[in-house]
Amino acid sequence: MTYSFLQHYWCFIVALLAALLVFLMFVQGANTLIFSLGRTTDERRLLVNCTGRKWEFTFTTLVTFGGAFFASYPLFYSTSFGGAYWLWMIILFSFVLQAVSYEFQNKMGNLLGAKTFQWMLVLNGFIGPLLLGGAVATFFTGSNFIVEKETIMESGIISRWANASHGLDALLNPWNVVLGLAIVFLVRVLGCLYIHKQVDDTAFNNHDRIIQPLWSGTICFLFFFLIFLYHILTCEGYAVDPATGVVFMEPYKYLHNLLAQWPLLVLLLIGIAAVLWGIGRSIWVKAWKRGFWVVGFGTVVTVTVLLLLTAWNNTAYYPSSADLQSSLTMQNSCSSEFTLRTMFWVSMLVPFVIAYIIYAWRAIDKKPLTVDEIKSDHAY
């Protein structure tokens, strides 16, 4: 286990956590459909309880993703979360709105009414994926920060944002917005498929209800995703000289990364094919309800590969558009070898955690959700 191996290993773990987070945001995607699919009070409450069983998984994964990034690449954590804090604060606040909305919409004494909190869930369903997608897109497009390691002894500050927007300027780059919109429609598709899988058909005719948002979500997702994929494969990328650590612009860098690391190219094609096949079969075969898992698998594989393209093969994964040499790489922003090695052995416990999550998930989803269940004391 060399230092380089540990750096690549933890980069993979962080990328995988980010991909799982995108998949688990099917909760946000399904919440955007509360009023378009739910035509009565009971139907809307049924949809809320469908996603309410899973929102903790999404929030926990978000926290775990941030913790893993902090432990393995602390300079990224301090630069992005400390510098672009308005962007991250809005994201976190939207998730707080989600948690509050689930818990209080049907509590006694709720003066705002259930609909108000349901609209907050819809708001989180759009804002959370949009801003997270925009934040991820900056791994390709760059961010306005400056790293000055020599000032840490004087001021205690190692990096700073180059303007007063503190991350909101990411939304001024159209390519960041394009990826954000692609994520919005992807999780909306996943939300449709989860509702189709989990809500009992006697509650309302699932397939007929979801077919229109599934079609529109798929078309919009493919439009924005393919545009962004074409852009990153044809644009200049942030390359790193492995001998000197100097960052420079290289034409077709991310395309070169795919071709130089052909297993990633194979995985990317598998991931995209799984997403398309899962959606297509779900649309045309009414009784087939496994599309959620197939599309989810394709989503995790595709997002993981795209994130690895920003870091592996001598690439700056968090480029600076304000100062090219401030860009963060696996080598100049990671923790010490001792820390990464210790965390490697701790990560051997992850399979046990995954096993528990699978057990809990299966217990929760053991049977489809019905209208009768939402009238119990434990319903949202």
PDB file of C-alpha atoms in Angstrom, residues 18 24 41 64 72 76 106 128 135 172 189 198 216 244 250 282 299-300 323 355:
ATOM      1  CA  ALA A  18     -21.100  11.105  -4.104  1.00  0.00           C
ATOM      2  CA  LEU A  24     -30.521   8.428  -3.025  1.00  0.00           C
ATOM      3  CA  THR A  41     -55.198  14.725   0.131  1.00  0.00           C
ATOM      4  CA  THR A  64     -20.838  10.756   5.345  1.00  0.00           C
ATOM      5  CA  SER A  72      -9.035  12.235   3.228  1.00  0.00           C
ATOM      6  CA  PHE A  76     -10.656  20.632  -0.363  1.00  0.00           C
ATOM      7  CA  ASN A 106     -49.413  16.623  10.141  1.00  0.00           C
ATOM      8  CA  GLY A 128     -31.091  20.372  -3.541  1.00  0.00           C
ATOM      9  CA  ALA A 135     -21.257  22.189  -7.133  1.00  0.00           C
ATOM     10  CA  LEU A 172     -23.301  32.089 -13.331  1.00  0.00           C
ATOM     11  CA  VAL A 189     -36.969   9.859 -13.140  1.00  0.00           C
ATOM     12  CA  GLN A 198     -43.341   0.965  -3.890  1.00  0.00           C
ATOM     13  CA  SER A 216     -40.682  14.248 -19.886  1.00  0.00           C
ATOM     14  CA  THR A 244       6.708  19.219 -10.890  1.00  0.00           C
ATOM     15  CA  GLU A 250      -4.697  20.357 -21.868  1.00  0.00           C
ATOM     16  CA  SER A 282     -40.168   0.545 -17.329  1.00  0.00           C
ATOM     17  CA  THR A 299     -26.564   6.174 -12.040  1.00  0.00           C
ATOM     18  CA  VAL A 300     -24.026   5.106  -9.396  1.00  0.00           C
ATOM     19  CA  ASP A 323      -5.179  31.088  -9.943  1.00  0.00           C
ATOM     20  CA  ALA A 355     -25.210  -5.111   5.092  1.00  0.00           C
TER      21      ALA A 355
END
